[in-house]
Amino acid sequence: MPEGPELHLASHFVNEACRELVFGGCVEKSPVSRNPEVPFESSAYSISALARGKELRLTLSPLPGAQPQQEPLALVFRFGMTGSFQLVPSDALPPHAHLRFYTAPPGPRLALCFVDIRRFGRWDLGGEWQPGRGPCVLLEYEQFRENVLRNLADKAFDPICEALLDQRFFNGIGNYLRAEILYRLRIPPFEKARTVLEALQQRRPSPELTLSQKIRAKLQNPDLLELCHSVPKEVVQLGGKGYGSESGEEDFAAFRAWLQCYSTPGMSSLRDRHGRTIWFQGDPGPLAPKGGKSRKKKKSQEAQQGPEDRVEDPPSPNKAPSRTRRAQRGLPKQTTAQVPEGTSLQQDPEAPPVPDKGKRRRRPATSGRHRTRKIKADIPSLEPEGTSAS
């Protein structure tokens, strides 16, 4: 799932790729997307991007003399589970390109595409950041730190692993980042958050230290909030477009080599109250779910999984579509039931809920005779495509 570093890398990619390009015409939305239409048309406009936490703002700015005359338009994207931007030839659009911006002639026609295989991604018109999200852990560190320490009385701060996914306070932190941050400090994931954070309210560097000594002390002994800033920066410095098989094997290999805890052999895992898997080493902490069984990852499991399995922890679907319908809808071979992204920020908002497991009922055995089955054609549903996906 894209987290703060991936959104930051995506904004960098858009700005670099589109710096010398002129776009023109209408913005095109795929018919299966349930996101809003983008009412923008210009004979010549530029595109720029800015990331903040787990959101990315795309600004469409008409160039001087462009027709029809209109004001710039901004859209705010949340990438969901699989969102990304790609720049491709207009006659070679990738599957699941749900929003497309085309370049203007002359020259080869290109398309900047928002690609989202699982369709959890969202865009909103107007350019406003989602209300309630806290300061960005990457770009607004001082405001982020102040916001956390000022709100420690909030009930969200227990346990620490769940608090780290609360975007009201940790905007940009997601599942792999929380595991890496807690592992580096050897903090049990189900420790009381206030136990960890209240001590930081009194932490003040000695006035006798010089500036260079203060910086050195922070680098050698960072606290949890400092790691919420520095660990995402490490991912950004890896370059590429972030993690996942769609970013290329070289990018993915670098990311896998960087991981110390998340989904790595020898680490244990538990599900938190929201169904998200937290990876850790050692004692899970006093607030661990009762009856929860810790699983330890073995090297054989690592070899059996593909890249996408290793970087995500999707829930199992209650019911999968038939092969024929999968092909008709253009869905990948394995997918999950998709639900609209919730408005609550008290857990990672892009994380789908874990469905309850149901029991299959067996048919009674027939006695002696083989009953002829009626074969029904797999008729496409009259319901518009994508109504079960967000």
mmCIF file of C-alpha atoms in Angstrom:
data_model
loop_
_atom_site.group_PDB
_atom_site.id
_atom_site.type_symbol
_atom_site.label_atom_id
_atom_site.label_comp_id
_atom_site.label_asym_id
_atom_site.label_seq_id
_atom_site.Cartn_x
_atom_site.Cartn_y
_atom_site.Cartn_z
ATOM 1 C CA MET A 1 0.000 0.000 0.000
ATOM 2 C CA PRO A 2 1.436 3.431 -0.898
ATOM 3 C CA GLU A 3 2.429 5.387 2.218
ATOM 4 C CA GLY A 4 3.901 8.859 2.724
ATOM 5 C CA PRO A 5 7.210 8.141 0.930
ATOM 6 C CA GLU A 6 5.438 6.660 -2.109
ATOM 7 C CA LEU A 7 3.150 9.693 -2.419
ATOM 8 C CA HIS A 8 6.201 11.960 -2.160
ATOM 9 C CA LEU A 9 8.012 9.948 -4.849
ATOM 10 C CA ALA A 10 4.900 10.064 -7.049
ATOM 11 C CA SER A 11 4.771 13.863 -6.836
ATOM 12 C CA HIS A 12 8.447 14.026 -7.756
ATOM 13 C CA PHE A 13 7.826 11.731 -10.732
ATOM 14 C CA VAL A 14 4.915 13.851 -12.017
ATOM 15 C CA ASN A 15 6.877 17.098 -11.695
ATOM 16 C CA GLU A 16 9.939 15.691 -13.447
ATOM 17 C CA ALA A 17 8.049 13.857 -16.196
ATOM 18 C CA CYS A 18 5.651 16.717 -16.989
ATOM 19 C CA ARG A 19 8.001 19.688 -16.614
ATOM 20 C CA GLU A 20 8.502 20.225 -20.361
ATOM 21 C CA LEU A 21 5.126 18.887 -21.511
ATOM 22 C CA VAL A 22 2.056 20.831 -22.628
ATOM 23 C CA PHE A 23 -1.278 19.094 -22.125
ATOM 24 C CA GLY A 24 -4.472 19.833 -24.012
ATOM 25 C CA GLY A 25 -8.099 18.826 -24.428
ATOM 26 C CA CYS A 26 -10.446 17.229 -21.934
ATOM 27 C CA VAL A 27 -9.570 15.084 -18.948
ATOM 28 C CA GLU A 28 -10.782 11.544 -19.594
ATOM 29 C CA LYS A 29 -12.206 9.268 -16.897
ATOM 30 C CA SER A 30 -12.699 5.538 -17.352
ATOM 31 C CA PRO A 31 -16.361 4.462 -17.379
ATOM 32 C CA VAL A 32 -15.829 1.943 -14.558
ATOM 33 C CA SER A 33 -14.473 4.454 -12.049
ATOM 34 C CA ARG A 34 -16.935 5.742 -9.461
ATOM 35 C CA ASN A 35 -14.856 8.839 -8.802
ATOM 36 C CA PRO A 36 -16.164 12.216 -10.011
ATOM 37 C CA GLU A 37 -15.794 13.520 -13.547
ATOM 38 C CA VAL A 38 -13.150 16.237 -13.949
ATOM 39 C CA PRO A 39 -14.826 19.225 -15.669
ATOM 40 C CA PHE A 40 -11.704 20.723 -17.208
ATOM 41 C CA GLU A 41 -10.872 21.528 -20.829
ATOM 42 C CA SER A 42 -8.068 23.697 -22.162
ATOM 43 C CA SER A 43 -6.150 23.940 -25.415
ATOM 44 C CA ALA A 44 -2.878 24.191 -23.466
ATOM 45 C CA TYR A 45 -2.145 23.591 -19.785
ATOM 46 C CA SER A 46 0.606 22.369 -17.468
ATOM 47 C CA ILE A 47 0.485 19.817 -14.653
ATOM 48 C CA SER A 48 2.274 20.003 -11.296
ATOM 49 C CA ALA A 49 2.055 17.906 -8.123
ATOM 50 C CA LEU A 50 2.532 18.323 -4.373
ATOM 51 C CA ALA A 51 2.345 15.553 -1.752
ATOM 52 C CA ARG A 52 1.345 15.863 1.896
ATOM 53 C CA GLY A 53 1.199 12.757 4.049
ATOM 54 C CA LYS A 54 -0.932 10.175 2.230
ATOM 55 C CA GLU A 55 -2.422 12.663 -0.239
ATOM 56 C CA LEU A 56 -1.236 14.175 -3.508
ATOM 57 C CA ARG A 57 -2.525 17.396 -5.065
ATOM 58 C CA LEU A 58 -2.448 17.654 -8.857
ATOM 59 C CA THR A 59 -2.848 21.186 -10.282
ATOM 60 C CA LEU A 60 -3.930 21.832 -13.887
ATOM 61 C CA SER A 61 -2.859 25.363 -14.908
ATOM 62 C CA PRO A 62 -3.973 26.869 -18.275
ATOM 63 C CA LEU A 63 -1.135 28.551 -20.189
ATOM 64 C CA PRO A 64 -1.380 32.181 -21.419
ATOM 65 C CA GLY A 65 -3.663 32.420 -24.443
ATOM 66 C CA ALA A 66 -5.234 28.993 -23.896
ATOM 67 C CA GLN A 67 -8.895 28.546 -24.795
ATOM 68 C CA PRO A 68 -11.405 28.474 -23.279
ATOM 69 C CA GLN A 69 -10.282 30.822 -20.530
ATOM 70 C CA GLN A 70 -10.611 29.365 -17.063
ATOM 71 C CA GLU A 71 -8.989 29.202 -13.649
ATOM 72 C CA PRO A 72 -6.541 26.476 -12.607
ATOM 73 C CA LEU A 73 -8.154 23.323 -11.264
ATOM 74 C CA ALA A 74 -6.731 21.188 -8.446
ATOM 75 C CA LEU A 75 -7.509 17.587 -7.558
ATOM 76 C CA VAL A 76 -6.471 15.734 -4.406
ATOM 77 C CA PHE A 77 -5.670 12.027 -4.779
ATOM 78 C CA ARG A 78 -5.528 9.277 -2.177
ATOM 79 C CA PHE A 79 -3.896 6.214 -3.670
ATOM 80 C CA GLY A 80 -5.725 3.456 -1.788
ATOM 81 C CA MET A 81 -4.008 0.074 -2.109
ATOM 82 C CA THR A 82 -2.504 0.236 -5.609
ATOM 83 C CA GLY A 83 -2.663 3.803 -6.971
ATOM 84 C CA SER A 84 0.204 5.274 -9.015
ATOM 85 C CA PHE A 85 0.911 7.649 -11.903
ATOM 86 C CA GLN A 86 2.338 6.532 -15.253
ATOM 87 C CA LEU A 87 3.310 8.477 -18.375
ATOM 88 C CA VAL A 88 2.716 6.372 -21.490
ATOM 89 C CA PRO A 89 2.037 6.715 -25.233
ATOM 90 C CA SER A 90 -1.655 7.506 -25.778
ATOM 91 C CA ASP A 91 -2.101 4.409 -27.943
ATOM 92 C CA ALA A 92 -0.669 2.101 -25.259
ATOM 93 C CA LEU A 93 -2.720 2.892 -22.168
ATOM 94 C CA PRO A 94 -2.111 0.497 -19.268
ATOM 95 C CA PRO A 95 -5.009 -1.510 -17.825
ATOM 96 C CA HIS A 96 -6.885 0.212 -14.998
ATOM 97 C CA ALA A 97 -5.915 3.740 -16.117
ATOM 98 C CA HIS A 98 -8.906 5.442 -14.498
ATOM 99 C CA LEU A 99 -7.980 9.097 -15.149
ATOM 100 C CA ARG A 100 -6.053 10.310 -18.194
ATOM 101 C CA PHE A 101 -4.475 13.641 -19.128
ATOM 102 C CA TYR A 102 -3.325 13.906 -22.786
ATOM 103 C CA THR A 103 -0.542 16.026 -24.209
ATOM 104 C CA ALA A 104 -1.290 18.573 -26.944
ATOM 105 C CA PRO A 105 0.177 18.445 -30.480
ATOM 106 C CA PRO A 106 2.699 18.697 -32.033
ATOM 107 C CA GLY A 107 4.847 15.746 -31.075
ATOM 108 C CA PRO A 108 3.965 12.206 -30.041
ATOM 109 C CA ARG A 109 0.782 12.141 -28.002
ATOM 110 C CA LEU A 110 1.349 10.981 -24.428
ATOM 111 C CA ALA A 111 -1.010 10.325 -21.514
ATOM 112 C CA LEU A 112 -0.410 10.874 -17.814
ATOM 113 C CA CYS A 113 -2.538 8.164 -16.195
ATOM 114 C CA PHE A 114 -3.720 7.525 -12.666
ATOM 115 C CA VAL A 115 -3.541 3.733 -12.565
ATOM 116 C CA ASP A 116 -5.331 1.834 -9.811
ATOM 117 C CA ILE A 117 -5.788 -1.917 -10.187
ATOM 118 C CA ARG A 118 -7.953 -2.469 -7.121
ATOM 119 C CA ARG A 119 -9.875 0.828 -7.323
ATOM 120 C CA PHE A 120 -9.584 1.826 -3.676
ATOM 121 C CA GLY A 121 -8.024 5.118 -4.827
ATOM 122 C CA ARG A 122 -9.953 8.398 -4.698
ATOM 123 C CA TRP A 123 -9.733 11.873 -6.153
ATOM 124 C CA ASP A 124 -11.662 14.956 -5.056
ATOM 125 C CA LEU A 125 -12.095 18.260 -6.869
ATOM 126 C CA GLY A 126 -11.146 21.563 -5.277
ATOM 127 C CA GLY A 127 -7.624 20.920 -4.051
ATOM 128 C CA GLU A 128 -8.398 20.910 -0.328
ATOM 129 C CA TRP A 129 -6.536 18.418 1.854
ATOM 130 C CA GLN A 130 -8.855 15.990 3.606
ATOM 131 C CA PRO A 131 -10.149 17.622 6.825
ATOM 132 C CA GLY A 132 -8.812 16.132 10.029
ATOM 133 C CA ARG A 133 -5.482 14.891 8.696
ATOM 134 C CA GLY A 134 -2.540 15.975 10.790
ATOM 135 C CA PRO A 135 0.702 17.599 9.613
ATOM 136 C CA CYS A 136 2.860 15.574 7.220
ATOM 137 C CA VAL A 137 5.564 13.505 8.934
ATOM 138 C CA LEU A 138 7.948 14.215 6.039
ATOM 139 C CA LEU A 139 7.457 17.906 5.256
ATOM 140 C CA GLU A 140 5.981 19.370 8.470
ATOM 141 C CA TYR A 141 7.986 17.670 11.176
ATOM 142 C CA GLU A 142 7.854 20.382 13.869
ATOM 143 C CA GLN A 143 4.078 20.824 13.499
ATOM 144 C CA PHE A 144 3.666 17.029 13.445
ATOM 145 C CA ARG A 145 5.616 16.593 16.691
ATOM 146 C CA GLU A 146 3.743 19.410 18.429
ATOM 147 C CA ASN A 147 0.364 18.012 17.312
ATOM 148 C CA VAL A 148 1.122 14.563 18.763
ATOM 149 C CA LEU A 149 2.469 15.753 22.106
ATOM 150 C CA ARG A 150 -0.402 18.233 22.508
ATOM 151 C CA ASN A 151 -3.054 15.520 22.079
ATOM 152 C CA LEU A 152 -1.770 12.638 24.205
ATOM 153 C CA ALA A 153 -5.015 12.637 26.205
ATOM 154 C CA ASP A 154 -6.865 11.457 23.087
ATOM 155 C CA LYS A 155 -8.166 7.887 23.406
ATOM 156 C CA ALA A 156 -6.484 7.052 20.075
ATOM 157 C CA PHE A 157 -3.124 6.691 21.830
ATOM 158 C CA ASP A 158 -3.465 3.018 22.816
ATOM 159 C CA PRO A 159 -1.819 0.773 21.794
ATOM 160 C CA ILE A 160 1.161 2.348 20.052
ATOM 161 C CA CYS A 161 0.919 0.226 16.878
ATOM 162 C CA GLU A 162 -2.671 1.376 16.271
ATOM 163 C CA ALA A 163 -1.915 4.979 17.186
ATOM 164 C CA LEU A 164 0.743 5.082 14.469
ATOM 165 C CA LEU A 165 -1.919 4.457 11.795
ATOM 166 C CA ASP A 166 -4.147 7.300 13.011
ATOM 167 C CA GLN A 167 -3.827 9.876 10.228
ATOM 168 C CA ARG A 168 -5.050 12.665 12.502
ATOM 169 C CA PHE A 169 -1.666 12.489 14.201
ATOM 170 C CA PHE A 170 0.666 10.375 12.015
ATOM 171 C CA ASN A 171 -0.203 11.545 8.502
ATOM 172 C CA GLY A 172 1.917 9.465 6.123
ATOM 173 C CA ILE A 173 2.668 6.478 8.373
ATOM 174 C CA GLY A 174 1.298 3.128 7.232
ATOM 175 C CA ASN A 175 1.710 -0.552 7.919
ATOM 176 C CA TYR A 176 5.308 -1.167 6.854
ATOM 177 C CA LEU A 177 6.586 2.096 8.356
ATOM 178 C CA ARG A 178 5.062 1.459 11.784
ATOM 179 C CA ALA A 179 6.709 -1.975 11.934
ATOM 180 C CA GLU A 180 10.120 -0.587 10.976
ATOM 181 C CA ILE A 181 9.921 2.335 13.421
ATOM 182 C CA LEU A 182 8.881 0.236 16.423
ATOM 183 C CA TYR A 183 11.440 -2.462 15.602
ATOM 184 C CA ARG A 184 14.346 -0.007 15.556
ATOM 185 C CA LEU A 185 13.455 1.224 19.041
ATOM 186 C CA ARG A 186 12.603 -2.300 20.288
ATOM 187 C CA ILE A 187 9.184 -1.041 21.373
ATOM 188 C CA PRO A 188 6.544 -3.814 21.693
ATOM 189 C CA PRO A 189 3.745 -3.017 19.235
ATOM 190 C CA PHE A 190 1.000 -3.406 21.838
ATOM 191 C CA GLU A 191 2.699 -1.226 24.426
ATOM 192 C CA LYS A 192 0.654 1.638 25.861
ATOM 193 C CA ALA A 193 1.248 4.629 23.614
ATOM 194 C CA ARG A 194 1.304 7.083 26.486
ATOM 195 C CA THR A 195 4.065 5.070 28.153
ATOM 196 C CA VAL A 196 6.184 5.712 25.069
ATOM 197 C CA LEU A 197 5.178 9.284 24.256
ATOM 198 C CA GLU A 198 4.616 11.062 27.575
ATOM 199 C CA ALA A 199 8.326 10.878 28.364
ATOM 200 C CA LEU A 200 8.996 12.931 25.218
ATOM 201 C CA GLN A 201 7.092 15.910 26.634
ATOM 202 C CA GLN A 202 9.844 16.416 29.201
ATOM 203 C CA ARG A 203 12.709 15.626 26.844
ATOM 204 C CA ARG A 204 14.807 18.752 26.417
ATOM 205 C CA PRO A 205 18.401 18.890 25.166
ATOM 206 C CA SER A 206 20.927 20.265 27.640
ATOM 207 C CA PRO A 207 21.471 24.017 27.144
ATOM 208 C CA GLU A 208 25.190 23.393 27.530
ATOM 209 C CA LEU A 209 25.381 21.396 24.301
ATOM 210 C CA THR A 210 26.441 23.087 21.094
ATOM 211 C CA LEU A 211 24.229 22.868 17.995
ATOM 212 C CA SER A 212 26.412 20.187 16.414
ATOM 213 C CA GLN A 213 26.303 18.167 19.654
ATOM 214 C CA LYS A 214 22.505 18.410 19.764
ATOM 215 C CA ILE A 215 22.261 17.198 16.147
ATOM 216 C CA ARG A 216 24.667 14.330 16.837
ATOM 217 C CA ALA A 217 22.673 13.291 19.918
ATOM 218 C CA LYS A 218 19.455 13.204 17.869
ATOM 219 C CA LEU A 219 21.035 11.101 15.152
ATOM 220 C CA GLN A 220 22.555 8.639 17.616
ATOM 221 C CA ASN A 221 19.521 8.338 19.905
ATOM 222 C CA PRO A 222 16.384 9.302 17.978
ATOM 223 C CA ASP A 223 13.029 9.043 19.708
ATOM 224 C CA LEU A 224 9.883 7.611 18.146
ATOM 225 C CA LEU A 225 8.645 10.899 16.672
ATOM 226 C CA GLU A 226 12.036 11.616 15.134
ATOM 227 C CA LEU A 227 12.017 8.177 13.497
ATOM 228 C CA CYS A 228 8.541 8.913 12.107
ATOM 229 C CA HIS A 229 10.321 11.642 10.142
ATOM 230 C CA SER A 230 13.693 10.048 9.343
ATOM 231 C CA VAL A 231 12.571 6.509 8.399
ATOM 232 C CA PRO A 232 10.203 7.721 5.619
ATOM 233 C CA LYS A 233 13.054 9.922 4.363
ATOM 234 C CA GLU A 234 15.213 6.816 3.993
ATOM 235 C CA VAL A 235 12.586 5.283 1.683
ATOM 236 C CA VAL A 236 12.483 8.471 -0.392
ATOM 237 C CA GLN A 237 16.262 8.356 -0.714
ATOM 238 C CA LEU A 238 16.018 4.834 -2.147
ATOM 239 C CA GLY A 239 14.557 6.516 -5.233
ATOM 240 C CA GLY A 240 12.379 4.842 -7.812
ATOM 241 C CA LYS A 241 8.601 4.944 -7.490
ATOM 242 C CA GLY A 242 8.393 3.084 -4.206
ATOM 243 C CA TYR A 243 7.652 -0.515 -3.319
ATOM 244 C CA GLY A 244 5.633 -3.198 -5.071
ATOM 245 C CA SER A 245 6.019 -5.282 -8.197
ATOM 246 C CA GLU A 246 4.723 -2.474 -10.438
ATOM 247 C CA SER A 247 7.734 -0.304 -9.548
ATOM 248 C CA GLY A 248 10.171 -2.682 -11.244
ATOM 249 C CA GLU A 249 12.327 -5.480 -9.930
ATOM 250 C CA GLU A 250 15.310 -3.216 -9.241
ATOM 251 C CA ASP A 251 13.268 -0.783 -7.140
ATOM 252 C CA PHE A 252 11.556 -3.636 -5.327
ATOM 253 C CA ALA A 253 14.843 -5.415 -4.560
ATOM 254 C CA ALA A 254 16.274 -2.231 -3.038
ATOM 255 C CA PHE A 255 13.195 -1.795 -0.884
ATOM 256 C CA ARG A 256 13.257 -5.422 0.258
ATOM 257 C CA ALA A 257 16.926 -5.109 1.199
ATOM 258 C CA TRP A 258 16.096 -1.982 3.226
ATOM 259 C CA LEU A 259 13.345 -3.671 5.287
ATOM 260 C CA GLN A 260 14.484 -4.975 8.676
ATOM 261 C CA CYS A 261 11.190 -6.140 10.175
ATOM 262 C CA TYR A 262 8.108 -5.885 7.967
ATOM 263 C CA SER A 263 7.209 -9.296 6.490
ATOM 264 C CA THR A 264 10.780 -10.558 6.874
ATOM 265 C CA PRO A 265 11.788 -14.118 7.914
ATOM 266 C CA GLY A 266 12.151 -14.658 11.654
ATOM 267 C CA MET A 267 9.697 -11.906 12.613
ATOM 268 C CA SER A 268 6.395 -12.564 14.374
ATOM 269 C CA SER A 269 3.024 -11.085 13.467
ATOM 270 C CA LEU A 270 -0.348 -10.400 15.053
ATOM 271 C CA ARG A 271 -3.495 -8.683 13.840
ATOM 272 C CA ASP A 272 -4.541 -5.496 15.602
ATOM 273 C CA ARG A 273 -8.166 -4.608 16.378
ATOM 274 C CA HIS A 274 -8.664 -3.259 12.843
ATOM 275 C CA GLY A 275 -7.450 -6.454 11.194
ATOM 276 C CA ARG A 276 -4.091 -5.078 10.059
ATOM 277 C CA THR A 277 -1.046 -7.302 10.533
ATOM 278 C CA ILE A 278 1.760 -5.851 12.650
ATOM 279 C CA TRP A 279 5.239 -7.395 12.374
ATOM 280 C CA PHE A 280 7.553 -7.399 15.394
ATOM 281 C CA GLN A 281 10.212 -9.298 17.321
ATOM 282 C CA GLY A 282 9.918 -10.497 20.908
ATOM 283 C CA ASP A 283 7.138 -9.654 23.354
ATOM 284 C CA PRO A 284 4.042 -8.103 21.692
ATOM 285 C CA GLY A 285 3.242 -5.983 24.759
ATOM 286 C CA PRO A 286 0.561 -5.766 27.475
ATOM 287 C CA LEU A 287 -2.283 -4.691 25.161
ATOM 288 C CA ALA A 288 -1.927 -7.584 22.695
ATOM 289 C CA PRO A 289 -5.304 -9.030 21.595
ATOM 290 C CA LYS A 290 -6.491 -11.792 23.897
ATOM 291 C CA GLY A 291 -6.402 -15.143 22.182
ATOM 292 C CA GLY A 292 -4.353 -13.778 19.312
ATOM 293 C CA LYS A 293 -1.800 -16.285 18.070
ATOM 294 C CA SER A 294 1.541 -14.897 17.012
ATOM 295 C CA ARG A 295 2.830 -16.283 13.714
ATOM 296 C CA LYS A 296 6.521 -16.387 12.852
ATOM 297 C CA LYS A 297 7.547 -16.029 9.231
ATOM 298 C CA LYS A 298 9.803 -18.748 7.847
ATOM 299 C CA LYS A 299 12.202 -18.498 4.945
ATOM 300 C CA SER A 300 10.153 -21.072 3.027
ATOM 301 C CA GLN A 301 7.145 -18.712 3.178
ATOM 302 C CA GLU A 302 9.257 -15.921 1.734
ATOM 303 C CA ALA A 303 10.242 -18.082 -1.222
ATOM 304 C CA GLN A 304 6.648 -19.093 -1.952
ATOM 305 C CA GLN A 305 5.252 -15.562 -2.035
ATOM 306 C CA GLY A 306 5.398 -13.185 -4.951
ATOM 307 C CA PRO A 307 6.336 -9.515 -4.608
ATOM 308 C CA GLU A 308 2.754 -8.286 -4.301
ATOM 309 C CA ASP A 309 1.942 -10.883 -1.624
ATOM 310 C CA ARG A 310 4.922 -9.796 0.436
ATOM 311 C CA VAL A 311 4.215 -6.063 0.474
ATOM 312 C CA GLU A 312 0.498 -6.172 1.137
ATOM 313 C CA ASP A 313 -1.681 -7.941 3.628
ATOM 314 C CA PRO A 314 -5.067 -8.099 1.907
ATOM 315 C CA PRO A 315 -7.989 -9.899 3.535
ATOM 316 C CA SER A 316 -9.459 -12.986 1.924
ATOM 317 C CA PRO A 317 -12.628 -12.282 -0.080
ATOM 318 C CA ASN A 318 -15.957 -13.749 0.979
ATOM 319 C CA LYS A 319 -16.766 -14.620 -2.605
ATOM 320 C CA ALA A 320 -14.613 -14.367 -5.704
ATOM 321 C CA PRO A 321 -16.097 -13.621 -9.151
ATOM 322 C CA SER A 322 -16.142 -16.399 -11.718
ATOM 323 C CA ARG A 323 -13.296 -16.700 -14.213
ATOM 324 C CA THR A 324 -15.534 -15.567 -17.059
ATOM 325 C CA ARG A 325 -16.717 -12.470 -15.229
ATOM 326 C CA ARG A 326 -13.164 -11.720 -14.169
ATOM 327 C CA ALA A 327 -12.107 -11.671 -17.786
ATOM 328 C CA GLN A 328 -15.091 -9.539 -18.806
ATOM 329 C CA ARG A 329 -14.397 -6.972 -16.128
ATOM 330 C CA GLY A 330 -10.655 -6.882 -16.708
ATOM 331 C CA LEU A 331 -9.915 -7.880 -13.118
ATOM 332 C CA PRO A 332 -6.717 -9.619 -11.993
ATOM 333 C CA LYS A 333 -6.955 -13.346 -11.305
ATOM 334 C CA GLN A 334 -6.990 -12.850 -7.555
ATOM 335 C CA THR A 335 -8.746 -9.884 -6.034
ATOM 336 C CA THR A 336 -10.663 -8.918 -2.934
ATOM 337 C CA ALA A 337 -14.119 -7.539 -2.448
ATOM 338 C CA GLN A 338 -13.689 -3.795 -2.519
ATOM 339 C CA VAL A 339 -15.516 -1.299 -0.375
ATOM 340 C CA PRO A 340 -15.582 2.498 -0.383
ATOM 341 C CA GLU A 341 -12.839 4.174 1.571
ATOM 342 C CA GLY A 342 -14.062 5.183 4.989
ATOM 343 C CA THR A 343 -14.108 8.758 6.149
ATOM 344 C CA SER A 344 -12.742 7.927 9.592
ATOM 345 C CA LEU A 345 -9.076 8.705 10.060
ATOM 346 C CA GLN A 346 -8.763 6.720 13.283
ATOM 347 C CA GLN A 347 -7.154 3.897 11.376
ATOM 348 C CA ASP A 348 -5.279 3.845 8.117
ATOM 349 C CA PRO A 349 -8.163 4.977 5.853
ATOM 350 C CA GLU A 350 -6.973 3.077 2.788
ATOM 351 C CA ALA A 351 -6.997 -0.258 4.629
ATOM 352 C CA PRO A 352 -9.989 -2.454 3.730
ATOM 353 C CA PRO A 353 -11.789 -4.143 6.606
ATOM 354 C CA VAL A 354 -11.232 -7.834 7.225
ATOM 355 C CA PRO A 355 -14.396 -9.769 6.345
ATOM 356 C CA ASP A 356 -15.775 -12.410 8.649
ATOM 357 C CA LYS A 357 -15.098 -15.937 7.521
ATOM 358 C CA GLY A 358 -18.194 -17.956 6.717
ATOM 359 C CA LYS A 359 -18.661 -21.694 6.655
ATOM 360 C CA ARG A 360 -19.566 -23.480 3.458
ATOM 361 C CA ARG A 361 -22.559 -25.759 3.614
ATOM 362 C CA ARG A 362 -22.154 -29.163 2.025
ATOM 363 C CA ARG A 363 -24.786 -30.491 -0.339
ATOM 364 C CA PRO A 364 -26.385 -33.757 0.742
ATOM 365 C CA ALA A 365 -24.971 -36.727 -1.108
ATOM 366 C CA THR A 366 -27.175 -38.283 -3.773
ATOM 367 C CA SER A 367 -27.849 -41.979 -3.485
ATOM 368 C CA GLY A 368 -26.640 -44.080 -6.361
ATOM 369 C CA ARG A 369 -27.786 -41.937 -9.295
ATOM 370 C CA HIS A 370 -25.750 -39.296 -11.035
ATOM 371 C CA ARG A 371 -27.879 -36.166 -11.347
ATOM 372 C CA THR A 372 -27.521 -34.289 -14.617
ATOM 373 C CA ARG A 373 -26.381 -30.735 -14.039
ATOM 374 C CA LYS A 374 -27.979 -27.859 -15.872
ATOM 375 C CA ILE A 375 -25.313 -25.699 -17.463
ATOM 376 C CA LYS A 376 -26.112 -21.989 -17.361
ATOM 377 C CA ALA A 377 -24.336 -19.444 -19.493
ATOM 378 C CA ASP A 378 -22.329 -16.946 -17.489
ATOM 379 C CA ILE A 379 -24.348 -13.874 -18.479
ATOM 380 C CA PRO A 380 -22.752 -10.505 -17.705
ATOM 381 C CA SER A 381 -24.501 -8.597 -14.954
ATOM 382 C CA LEU A 382 -26.645 -5.653 -16.006
ATOM 383 C CA GLU A 383 -25.232 -3.765 -13.047
ATOM 384 C CA PRO A 384 -22.634 -1.204 -14.183
ATOM 385 C CA GLU A 385 -19.067 -2.463 -13.962
ATOM 386 C CA GLY A 386 -17.261 -1.522 -10.794
ATOM 387 C CA THR A 387 -20.285 -1.203 -8.514
ATOM 388 C CA SER A 388 -18.662 -3.633 -6.116
ATOM 389 C CA ALA A 389 -15.378 -1.800 -6.209
ATOM 390 C CA SER A 390 -14.352 1.571 -4.963
#
